[in-house]
Amino acid sequence: MKTVSENACFGGVQGVYSHASRATGTDMTFGLFLPEEARDGPVPVLWYLSGLTCTHENAMTKAGAQAWASEQGLALVFPDTSPRGEGVADDEAYDLGKGAGFYVNATEQPWSQHYRMWNYVTEDLPALLFENFALDPERQAITGHSMGGHGALTIAMTLPERFRSVSAFSPICHPTASDWGQKQLGAYLGDDQDAWDAHDSVLLMRERGFDGPMLVDTGTKDQFIDLLMPETLMQAVGQARQQSVIRMQPGYDHSYFFVSSFMEEHVAFHAEALYA
Amino acid sequence: MKTVSENACFGGVQGVYSHASRATGTDMTFGLFLPEEARDGPVPVLWYLSGLTCTHENAMTKAGAQAWASEQGLALVFPDTSPRGEGVADDEAYDLGKGAGFYVNATEQPWSQHYRMWNYVTEDLPALLFENFALDPERQAITGHSMGGHGALTIAMTLPERFRSVSAFSPICHPTASDWGQKQLGAYLGDDQDAWDAHDSVLLMRERGFDGPMLVDTGTKDQFIDLLMPETLMQAVGQARQQSVIRMQPGYDHSYFFVSSFMEEHVAFHAEALYA
């Protein structure tokens, strides 16, 4: 692991690190905010998964999350959204290939060699983090934005024993039924749509739900809302009687101006679960 | 109008009054909480519509709302849920007839003579209230529980210029598709289901929505949740991109122990809209 940068931040440290990932077969870069309390021992962790076109850096610099995480004594992890580098397959479209890993393990050519973001986020990076930093694996929560909201919801429902709470900002809710999803799942996982189902929050909610609190915010003026399909998740959450707070925030769009507006409440929501 | 009782309550007055209603053709009884501020001039009003089997009294004594209304300087109105008295049609079932007016104007025999609760709540009682008490008609909000949540949502969507905000506790969401609804709408309005649609929150949400904030809470352990069908309202709210906060509260049931647990947040929600 290599330290790319470390900056004092709200009494703690905002670091950026790179490491050779076994999951992706590439070097990967991630951001990690450690609050002041991490000097004294392991602290709870909130994972933040980013959306299409993002790197480890977007939320780290634009979401304003460190202010609230420092208040609550939480660490924040900001993984990248895809493998990077020469020799890594890509596509001209902004929503496929680099910056668009979709939090799946690709099985199809030319993606399967490096696009294994599910394993990266759920196995490879956690192992590195808990070995090298003062983080408490027993107290983890997860959130994300857009494609990262999709990642947060699907990962939390698949690994409920790992995460005490889950939230999302304008998540892609039902990728098996949306142009944001069908394209990527088809490319990465192939034409057999049975393989897609494990990566659809609506289907996972119908099948198993999440054994803990869930918070989802979407802006009513989100320019991508027809691709996000919040109504499908809302119906599934209602049908599943899932403990939840689902909010449609008036006038907000898909940007980090939206995410940052509600970050304090999301961090407080997770802190309540992590310190319960 | 006759004063049935007046009790000092949180610095204001909890009154119970009766009056001859033109809408129902009967004497009607209602509760009214006036906060201390009403001595100095008109105060904003939060309507609370009760559920099946309730009178004006249930929420007045069990919801704990006066504590929060006094903090916010709001009046609370607690109408009855049906006409009462000898000569008023009734049914042996708890969910039809007395205590089960469903906030509609009945058109069918034997109900049509007195069961005109829509007009009572939207015309008759408001006229009386604003003539006799220090209440501000320009600042009204509405909430309710179960059948009263149905009433609050349908009335707010039908009269959006009147209400700045709407909320509901475990509302009957989709009565045209539920046994809590089909039975009553059929009895009161007849077999022509077109007449039912104006009294269905899901259909009204699809058709017009509400031009203001909406808050809905339902308990995940609500024993009547299959009749309430919260998932149908959630889907419609999502599809309509309705400004909203929809919550599934873990472990709560259909009782006033649930209602009272979240009353503070509902009153604060309405106060924010009424004082904006």
Coordinates of C-alpha atoms in Angstrom, one line a residue:
Chain A
M1 CA 0.0 0.0 0.0
K2 CA 1.3 3.5 -0.9
T3 CA 0.3 6.7 0.7
V4 CA -0.7 9.1 -2.1
S5 CA -1.6 12.0 0.2
E6 CA -2.6 12.8 3.8
N7 CA -4.3 16.0 4.8
A8 CA -5.3 17.2 8.2
C9 CA -9.1 17.5 8.1
F10 CA -11.7 18.3 10.9
G11 CA -9.2 17.1 13.5
G12 CA -8.6 13.9 11.8
V13 CA -6.8 12.8 8.5
Q14 CA -8.1 12.6 5.0
G15 CA -5.9 10.1 3.3
V16 CA -5.6 8.8 -0.2
Y17 CA -3.9 5.5 -0.7
S18 CA -3.2 3.1 -3.6
H19 CA -2.6 -0.6 -3.5
A20 CA -2.3 -3.6 -5.8
S21 CA -5.7 -5.2 -5.8
R22 CA -6.0 -9.0 -6.2
A23 CA -9.7 -8.6 -7.1
T24 CA -9.2 -6.3 -10.1
G25 CA -5.6 -7.2 -11.0
T26 CA -4.8 -3.5 -11.1
D27 CA -3.6 -0.8 -8.8
M28 CA -6.6 0.8 -7.0
T29 CA -6.8 4.1 -5.3
F30 CA -9.2 4.9 -2.4
G31 CA -9.9 7.8 0.0
L32 CA -10.1 7.2 3.8
F33 CA -11.1 9.8 6.4
L34 CA -10.1 8.8 9.9
P35 CA -11.6 11.0 12.7
E36 CA -9.5 12.1 15.6
E37 CA -10.8 9.2 17.7
A38 CA -9.0 6.7 15.5
R39 CA -5.8 7.6 17.3
D40 CA -7.1 5.9 20.4
G41 CA -8.6 2.8 18.8
P42 CA -10.8 1.3 16.2
V43 CA -13.7 3.5 15.0
P44 CA -16.9 2.6 13.1
V45 CA -16.8 2.8 9.3
L46 CA -19.2 4.3 6.8
W47 CA -18.6 3.2 3.2
Y48 CA -19.5 5.6 0.5
L49 CA -19.9 4.2 -3.0
S50 CA -19.8 6.8 -5.9
G51 CA -21.7 7.0 -9.1
L52 CA -21.0 6.9 -12.8
T53 CA -18.0 8.9 -14.0
C54 CA -16.7 9.3 -10.4
T55 CA -13.4 8.3 -8.9
H56 CA -12.4 8.0 -5.2
E57 CA -12.2 11.8 -5.2
N58 CA -15.6 13.2 -6.0
A59 CA -17.4 12.6 -2.7
M60 CA -14.2 13.1 -0.8
T61 CA -14.1 16.7 -2.0
K62 CA -17.7 17.6 -2.7
A63 CA -20.0 15.8 -0.3
G64 CA -19.0 17.6 2.9
A65 CA -19.1 14.3 4.7
Q66 CA -16.0 14.7 6.8
A67 CA -17.6 17.5 8.9
W68 CA -20.3 15.2 10.1
A69 CA -18.2 12.1 10.3
S70 CA -15.8 13.9 12.6
E71 CA -18.7 15.0 14.8
Q72 CA -19.8 11.4 15.1
G73 CA -16.4 9.8 15.3
L74 CA -16.9 7.8 12.1
A75 CA -14.4 6.8 9.4
L76 CA -15.4 7.2 5.8
V77 CA -14.2 5.0 2.9
F78 CA -14.3 6.3 -0.6
P79 CA -13.5 3.5 -3.1
D80 CA -13.0 4.1 -6.8
T81 CA -15.8 3.1 -9.2
S82 CA -13.9 0.8 -11.6
P83 CA -10.4 -0.5 -12.4
R84 CA -8.1 2.0 -14.1
G85 CA -5.0 2.1 -16.1
E86 CA -3.6 0.9 -19.5
G87 CA -4.7 -2.5 -20.5
V88 CA -8.0 -2.1 -18.7
A89 CA -11.0 -2.4 -21.2
D90 CA -13.0 0.7 -21.7
D91 CA -15.9 2.1 -23.8
E92 CA -16.5 5.5 -25.3
A93 CA -19.7 5.9 -23.4
Y94 CA -19.5 7.6 -20.0
D95 CA -21.7 4.9 -18.5
L96 CA -19.7 1.7 -19.4
G97 CA -16.2 0.7 -18.6
K98 CA -13.9 3.0 -16.6
G99 CA -15.9 5.0 -14.0
A100 CA -18.8 2.6 -14.4
G101 CA -18.0 -0.7 -12.7
F102 CA -21.5 -1.0 -11.4
Y103 CA -20.3 -3.0 -8.4
V104 CA -20.5 -6.4 -10.1
N105 CA -17.9 -9.1 -11.0
A106 CA -17.9 -9.1 -14.8
T107 CA -18.0 -12.5 -16.4
E108 CA -18.0 -11.4 -20.1
Q109 CA -15.2 -10.4 -22.4
P110 CA -13.5 -7.9 -22.5
W111 CA -14.5 -6.9 -19.0
S112 CA -14.0 -10.0 -16.9
Q113 CA -10.3 -9.7 -16.5
H114 CA -10.4 -6.5 -14.3
Y115 CA -14.0 -5.4 -13.7
R116 CA -14.5 -7.3 -10.4
M117 CA -15.7 -4.4 -8.3
W118 CA -18.1 -6.5 -6.2
N119 CA -15.1 -8.5 -4.9
Y120 CA -13.0 -5.4 -4.6
V121 CA -15.5 -3.5 -2.4
T122 CA -16.7 -6.5 -0.4
E123 CA -13.4 -8.5 0.1
D124 CA -10.2 -7.0 -1.2
L125 CA -10.5 -3.5 0.2
P126 CA -12.1 -4.5 3.5
A127 CA -9.2 -6.9 4.2
L128 CA -6.6 -4.2 3.5
L129 CA -8.5 -1.6 5.5
F130 CA -9.0 -3.6 8.7
E131 CA -5.4 -4.8 8.6
N132 CA -3.9 -1.4 8.2
F133 CA -6.1 1.2 10.0
A134 CA -7.9 1.6 13.3
L135 CA -11.3 0.5 12.0
D136 CA -13.9 -1.7 13.7
P137 CA -15.2 -4.4 11.4
E138 CA -18.1 -5.1 13.8
R139 CA -19.5 -1.6 13.1
Q140 CA -19.9 -1.0 9.4
A141 CA -22.6 0.9 7.5
I142 CA -22.9 1.7 3.8
T143 CA -24.2 4.5 1.6
G144 CA -23.7 5.8 -1.9
H145 CA -25.0 8.0 -4.7
S146 CA -26.7 6.9 -8.0
M147 CA -24.8 3.9 -9.3
G148 CA -23.2 3.9 -5.8
G149 CA -26.6 3.9 -4.2
H150 CA -27.4 0.8 -6.2
G151 CA -24.1 -0.7 -5.0
A152 CA -24.8 0.2 -1.4
L153 CA -28.3 -1.2 -1.4
T154 CA -27.4 -4.4 -3.2
I155 CA -24.3 -5.1 -1.1
A156 CA -26.2 -4.3 2.2
M157 CA -29.0 -6.7 1.3
T158 CA -26.5 -9.4 0.2
L159 CA -24.3 -9.0 3.3
P160 CA -26.8 -8.0 6.0
E161 CA -24.6 -9.4 8.8
R162 CA -21.9 -7.0 7.9
F163 CA -23.8 -3.7 7.7
R164 CA -26.0 -2.3 10.5
S165 CA -27.6 0.3 8.3
V166 CA -27.9 1.3 4.7
S167 CA -28.8 4.6 2.9
A168 CA -28.7 5.9 -0.6
F169 CA -28.8 9.2 -2.4
S170 CA -30.8 9.0 -5.7
P171 CA -30.0 5.3 -6.2
I172 CA -30.5 3.4 -9.4
C173 CA -33.2 1.2 -7.9
H174 CA -34.2 -1.3 -10.6
P175 CA -31.4 -1.8 -13.0
T176 CA -32.8 -4.9 -14.6
A177 CA -35.7 -2.7 -15.9
S178 CA -33.8 0.6 -16.7
D179 CA -31.4 1.8 -19.4
W180 CA -29.1 2.5 -16.4
G181 CA -28.6 -1.2 -15.7
Q182 CA -29.7 -3.3 -18.7
K183 CA -26.8 -1.9 -20.7
Q184 CA -24.2 -2.5 -18.0
L185 CA -25.5 -5.8 -16.6
G186 CA -25.7 -7.1 -20.2
A187 CA -22.2 -6.1 -21.0
Y188 CA -20.6 -7.3 -17.8
L189 CA -22.8 -10.3 -17.0
G190 CA -24.0 -11.4 -20.4
D191 CA -27.4 -12.0 -21.8
D192 CA -28.6 -14.5 -19.2
Q193 CA -30.8 -12.2 -17.2
D194 CA -30.9 -14.6 -14.2
A195 CA -27.4 -13.4 -13.4
W196 CA -28.6 -9.8 -13.2
D197 CA -31.1 -10.4 -10.4
A198 CA -28.5 -10.5 -7.7
H199 CA -27.7 -6.9 -8.6
D200 CA -31.2 -5.3 -8.5
S201 CA -32.3 -3.6 -5.3
V202 CA -36.0 -4.0 -6.1
L203 CA -35.7 -7.7 -6.6
L204 CA -33.5 -8.1 -3.5
M205 CA -36.0 -6.2 -1.5
R206 CA -38.8 -8.4 -2.7
E207 CA -36.8 -11.5 -1.9
R208 CA -35.0 -10.7 1.4
G209 CA -35.1 -7.1 2.4
F210 CA -32.6 -5.7 4.9
D211 CA -32.5 -6.4 8.6
G212 CA -31.9 -2.9 9.8
P213 CA -32.8 0.7 9.1
M214 CA -32.8 2.1 5.6
L215 CA -32.8 5.7 4.4
V216 CA -33.2 6.7 0.8
D217 CA -33.4 10.3 -0.6
T218 CA -34.2 11.3 -4.2
G219 CA -34.7 14.8 -5.6
T220 CA -38.0 15.5 -7.2
K221 CA -36.1 17.5 -9.9
D222 CA -33.5 14.8 -10.5
Q223 CA -32.7 14.9 -14.2
F224 CA -32.2 11.2 -14.3
I225 CA -35.2 10.2 -12.2
D226 CA -36.8 8.2 -14.9
L227 CA -33.7 6.0 -15.0
L228 CA -33.5 5.7 -11.2
M229 CA -37.1 4.6 -10.9
P230 CA -37.6 5.4 -7.2
E231 CA -41.3 4.3 -7.4
T232 CA -40.2 0.7 -7.9
L233 CA -38.1 0.7 -4.8
M234 CA -40.8 2.5 -2.8
Q235 CA -43.4 -0.1 -3.8
A236 CA -41.1 -3.0 -2.9
V237 CA -40.1 -1.4 0.4
G238 CA -43.8 -0.9 1.2
Q239 CA -44.7 -4.5 0.2
A240 CA -41.8 -5.9 2.2
R241 CA -42.8 -3.9 5.3
Q242 CA -39.2 -2.8 5.3
Q243 CA -38.1 -0.5 8.2
S244 CA -37.4 2.6 6.2
V245 CA -37.4 6.3 5.6
I246 CA -37.9 7.1 1.9
R247 CA -37.9 10.8 1.0
M248 CA -38.6 12.7 -2.2
Q249 CA -36.8 16.0 -1.7
P250 CA -38.5 18.9 -3.4
G251 CA -36.5 20.8 -6.0
Y252 CA -33.3 18.9 -5.7
D253 CA -31.4 17.4 -8.7
H254 CA -28.8 14.6 -9.1
S255 CA -25.8 16.7 -8.2
Y256 CA -23.5 16.8 -5.2
F257 CA -25.3 20.0 -4.2
F258 CA -28.1 17.6 -3.4
V259 CA -25.9 15.0 -1.8
S260 CA -24.2 17.5 0.4
S261 CA -27.5 19.0 1.5
F262 CA -28.6 15.8 3.2
M263 CA -25.2 14.3 4.1
E264 CA -25.5 15.4 7.7
E265 CA -28.7 13.5 8.1
H266 CA -27.4 10.4 6.5
V267 CA -24.2 10.4 8.7
A268 CA -26.4 10.9 11.8
F269 CA -28.7 8.1 10.6
H270 CA -25.8 5.7 10.4
A271 CA -24.2 6.9 13.6
E272 CA -27.4 6.1 15.4
A273 CA -27.2 2.5 14.2
L274 CA -23.5 2.1 14.6
Y275 CA -23.5 3.4 18.2
A276 CA -26.7 1.5 19.2
Chain B
M1 CA -73.2 26.0 19.5
K2 CA -73.0 24.6 23.0
T3 CA -70.0 24.2 25.2
V4 CA -69.8 20.6 26.4
S5 CA -66.6 21.1 28.4
E6 CA -63.5 23.3 28.6
N7 CA -60.3 22.3 30.4
A8 CA -57.1 24.2 30.9
C9 CA -54.5 22.3 29.0
F10 CA -50.8 23.1 28.3
G11 CA -51.4 26.8 28.9
G12 CA -54.4 26.8 26.5
V13 CA -57.8 25.3 26.5
Q14 CA -59.1 21.9 25.4
G15 CA -62.7 22.4 24.6
V16 CA -65.5 20.1 23.5
Y17 CA -68.5 21.7 21.7
S18 CA -71.6 20.5 20.0
H19 CA -73.7 22.2 17.3
A20 CA -76.5 21.5 14.9
S21 CA -74.9 20.5 11.6
R22 CA -76.5 21.5 8.4
A23 CA -74.4 18.9 6.5
T24 CA -75.4 15.9 8.6
G25 CA -78.8 17.1 9.8
T26 CA -77.7 16.0 13.3
D27 CA -76.1 17.5 16.3
M28 CA -72.3 17.0 16.0
T29 CA -69.6 17.1 18.7
F30 CA -66.0 18.1 18.2
G31 CA -62.9 18.8 20.2
L32 CA -60.8 22.0 19.8
F33 CA -57.5 22.7 21.4
L34 CA -56.6 26.4 21.5
P35 CA -53.1 27.3 22.5
E36 CA -52.3 30.2 24.8
E37 CA -51.5 32.4 21.7
A38 CA -55.1 32.3 20.6
R39 CA -55.9 34.8 23.3
D40 CA -54.0 37.4 21.3
G41 CA -55.3 36.6 17.8
P42 CA -55.9 34.0 15.2
V43 CA -53.6 30.9 15.3
P44 CA -52.9 28.3 12.6
V45 CA -55.0 25.1 12.6
L46 CA -54.1 21.5 12.4
W47 CA -57.0 19.2 11.6
Y48 CA -56.9 15.7 13.0
L49 CA -59.3 13.1 11.4
S50 CA -59.8 9.9 13.4
G51 CA -60.2 6.3 12.4
L52 CA -62.9 3.6 12.5
T53 CA -64.8 3.3 15.8
C54 CA -63.4 6.6 17.0
T55 CA -65.2 9.8 18.2
H56 CA -64.0 13.3 18.6
E57 CA -62.5 12.1 21.9
N58 CA -59.9 9.4 21.1
A59 CA -57.1 11.5 19.7
M60 CA -58.0 14.3 22.1
T61 CA -57.2 12.0 25.0
K62 CA -54.7 9.5 23.6
A63 CA -52.5 11.1 20.9
G64 CA -50.6 13.5 23.2
A65 CA -50.9 16.2 20.5
Q66 CA -51.7 19.2 22.7
A67 CA -48.2 19.1 24.2
W68 CA -46.6 19.7 20.8
A69 CA -49.3 22.0 19.5
S70 CA -48.9 24.3 22.5
E71 CA -45.1 24.4 21.8
Q72 CA -45.8 25.4 18.3
G73 CA -48.8 27.7 18.9
L74 CA -51.2 25.6 16.8
A75 CA -54.8 24.9 17.3
L76 CA -56.0 21.3 16.9
V77 CA -59.5 20.3 15.7
F78 CA -60.8 16.8 16.4
P79 CA -64.1 16.2 14.5
D80 CA -66.3 13.1 15.1
T81 CA -66.1 10.3 12.5
S82 CA -69.8 10.0 11.7
P83 CA -73.2 11.4 12.5
R84 CA -74.7 10.1 15.8
G85 CA -78.0 9.8 17.5
E86 CA -81.3 8.1 17.2
G87 CA -82.7 8.0 13.7
V88 CA -79.2 7.8 12.2
A89 CA -78.7 4.6 10.2
D90 CA -76.2 2.1 11.5
D91 CA -74.8 -1.3 10.9
E92 CA -73.8 -4.1 13.3
A93 CA -70.3 -4.1 11.8
Y94 CA -67.7 -1.9 13.5
D95 CA -66.6 -0.6 10.1
L96 CA -69.8 0.7 8.6
G97 CA -72.3 3.3 9.9
K98 CA -71.7 5.1 13.2
G99 CA -68.0 5.6 13.8
A100 CA -67.2 4.8 10.1
G101 CA -68.3 7.8 8.0
F102 CA -65.2 7.4 5.7
Y103 CA -65.2 11.2 5.0
V104 CA -67.7 10.9 2.0
N105 CA -71.1 12.3 1.2
A106 CA -73.3 9.2 1.0
T107 CA -75.7 9.0 -1.9
E108 CA -77.3 5.6 -1.2
Q109 CA -80.0 4.6 1.2
P110 CA -80.2 4.3 4.1
W111 CA -77.0 6.5 4.5
S112 CA -77.6 9.5 2.4
Q113 CA -79.8 11.4 4.8
H114 CA -77.1 12.0 7.5
Y115 CA -73.8 10.5 6.3
R116 CA -72.3 13.6 4.7
M117 CA -69.0 13.7 6.5
W118 CA -67.1 15.2 3.5
N119 CA -69.3 18.3 3.6
Y120 CA -69.2 18.3 7.4
V121 CA -65.4 18.4 7.6
T122 CA -64.8 20.6 4.6
E123 CA -67.6 23.1 4.8
D124 CA -69.9 23.0 7.8
L125 CA -67.4 22.7 10.7
P126 CA -64.8 25.1 9.1
A127 CA -67.5 27.8 8.8
L128 CA -68.5 27.4 12.4
L129 CA -64.9 27.3 13.6
F130 CA -63.7 30.4 11.8
E131 CA -66.7 32.4 12.9
N132 CA -66.4 31.5 16.6
F133 CA -62.7 31.0 17.4
A134 CA -59.4 32.8 16.9
L135 CA -58.3 30.6 14.0
D136 CA -56.5 31.7 10.9
P137 CA -58.2 30.2 7.7
E138 CA -55.1 31.0 5.7
R139 CA -52.9 28.7 7.7
Q140 CA -54.5 25.2 7.8
A141 CA -52.9 21.8 7.7
I142 CA -54.4 18.3 8.0
T143 CA -53.5 14.9 9.4
G144 CA -55.3 11.8 10.5
H145 CA -55.1 8.1 11.5
S146 CA -56.2 5.1 9.5
M147 CA -59.6 6.0 8.0
G148 CA -58.7 9.5 9.1
G149 CA -55.4 9.3 7.3
H150 CA -57.5 8.4 4.2
G151 CA -59.7 11.4 4.9
A152 CA -56.7 13.8 5.4
L153 CA -54.9 12.7 2.2
T154 CA -58.0 12.8 0.0
I155 CA -59.2 16.1 1.4
A156 CA -55.8 17.7 1.1
M157 CA -55.4 16.6 -2.5
T158 CA -58.9 17.8 -3.4
L159 CA -58.5 21.1 -1.6
P160 CA -54.8 21.9 -2.0
E161 CA -55.3 25.7 -1.8
R162 CA -56.7 25.2 1.7
F163 CA -53.9 23.0 3.2
R164 CA -50.3 23.9 3.3
S165 CA -49.2 20.4 4.4
V166 CA -50.6 17.0 4.9
S167 CA -49.6 14.0 6.9
A168 CA -51.1 10.7 7.9
F169 CA -50.6 7.9 10.4
S170 CA -51.1 4.4 9.0
P171 CA -53.6 5.7 6.4
I172 CA -56.0 3.5 4.4
C173 CA -54.2 4.2 1.1
H174 CA -56.1 2.6 -1.7
P175 CA -59.7 2.0 -0.5
T176 CA -61.0 1.2 -4.0
A177 CA -58.8 -1.9 -3.9
S178 CA -59.1 -2.9 -0.2
D179 CA -61.7 -4.5 2.0
W180 CA -61.3 -1.3 4.0
G181 CA -62.9 0.8 1.3
Q182 CA -64.8 -1.3 -1.1
K183 CA -67.3 -2.2 1.6
Q184 CA -67.9 1.4 2.7
L185 CA -67.6 3.1 -0.6
G186 CA -70.1 0.5 -2.1
A187 CA -72.5 1.1 0.8
Y188 CA -72.3 4.9 0.9
L189 CA -71.7 5.7 -2.8
G190 CA -73.3 2.7 -4.6
D191 CA -72.0 0.2 -7.2
D192 CA -70.8 2.8 -9.7
Q193 CA -67.1 2.6 -8.9
D194 CA -66.4 5.8 -10.8
A195 CA -67.9 7.7 -7.9
W196 CA -65.3 6.0 -5.6
D197 CA -62.3 7.3 -7.3
A198 CA -62.5 10.8 -5.8
H199 CA -62.0 9.1 -2.4
D200 CA -58.9 7.1 -3.2
S201 CA -55.5 8.6 -2.2
V202 CA -53.6 6.4 -4.7
L203 CA -55.8 7.5 -7.6
L204 CA -55.7 11.1 -6.5
M205 CA -51.9 11.0 -6.2
R206 CA -51.6 9.6 -9.7
E207 CA -54.0 12.2 -11.1
R208 CA -53.0 15.4 -9.3
G209 CA -50.7 14.9 -6.2
F210 CA -50.4 17.6 -3.5
D211 CA -48.7 20.9 -4.0
G212 CA -46.8 20.9 -0.7
P213 CA -45.0 18.6 1.8
M214 CA -46.4 15.2 2.7
L215 CA -45.4 13.0 5.6
V216 CA -46.8 9.4 6.1
D217 CA -45.9 6.9 8.8
T218 CA -46.9 3.3 9.0
G219 CA -45.8 0.7 11.5
T220 CA -44.2 -2.5 10.1
K221 CA -46.1 -4.5 12.7
D222 CA -49.5 -2.8 11.9
Q223 CA -52.0 -5.6 12.3
F224 CA -54.1 -4.1 9.5
I225 CA -51.3 -3.3 7.1
D226 CA -52.6 -5.6 4.4
L227 CA -55.8 -3.5 4.4
L228 CA -53.9 -0.2 4.4
M229 CA -51.7 -1.1 1.4
P230 CA -48.9 1.4 2.1
E231 CA -47.0 0.0 -0.9
T232 CA -49.6 1.3 -3.3
L233 CA -49.3 4.9 -2.0
M234 CA -45.5 4.6 -2.0
Q235 CA -45.4 3.6 -5.6
A236 CA -47.8 6.4 -6.6
V237 CA -45.9 9.0 -4.6
G238 CA -42.6 7.9 -6.3
Q239 CA -44.2 7.9 -9.7
A240 CA -45.7 11.3 -9.2
R241 CA -42.3 12.7 -7.9
Q242 CA -44.3 14.0 -4.9
Q243 CA -42.4 15.9 -2.3
S244 CA -42.7 13.5 0.6
V245 CA -41.3 11.7 3.6
I246 CA -42.7 8.1 3.8
R247 CA -41.6 6.1 6.7
M248 CA -42.1 2.4 7.7
Q249 CA -41.6 2.5 11.5
P250 CA -40.1 -0.7 12.8
G251 CA -42.1 -2.7 15.4
Y252 CA -45.0 -0.3 15.7
D253 CA -48.6 -1.4 15.3
H254 CA -51.9 0.4 14.5
S255 CA -52.6 1.8 18.0
Y256 CA -52.4 5.2 19.6
F257 CA -49.2 4.0 21.2
F258 CA -47.9 4.3 17.6
V259 CA -49.6 7.6 16.9
S260 CA -48.4 9.3 20.0
S261 CA -44.9 8.1 19.4
F262 CA -44.6 10.2 16.3
M263 CA -47.1 13.0 17.0
E264 CA -44.3 15.4 18.0
E265 CA -42.7 15.0 14.6
H266 CA -46.0 15.4 12.7
V267 CA -46.9 18.6 14.6
A268 CA -43.4 20.0 14.0
F269 CA -43.7 19.0 10.3
H270 CA -46.9 21.0 9.9
A271 CA -45.7 23.9 12.0
E272 CA -42.8 24.3 9.6
A273 CA -45.2 24.6 6.7
L274 CA -47.7 26.8 8.6
Y275 CA -45.0 29.3 9.7
A276 CA -43.1 29.3 6.5

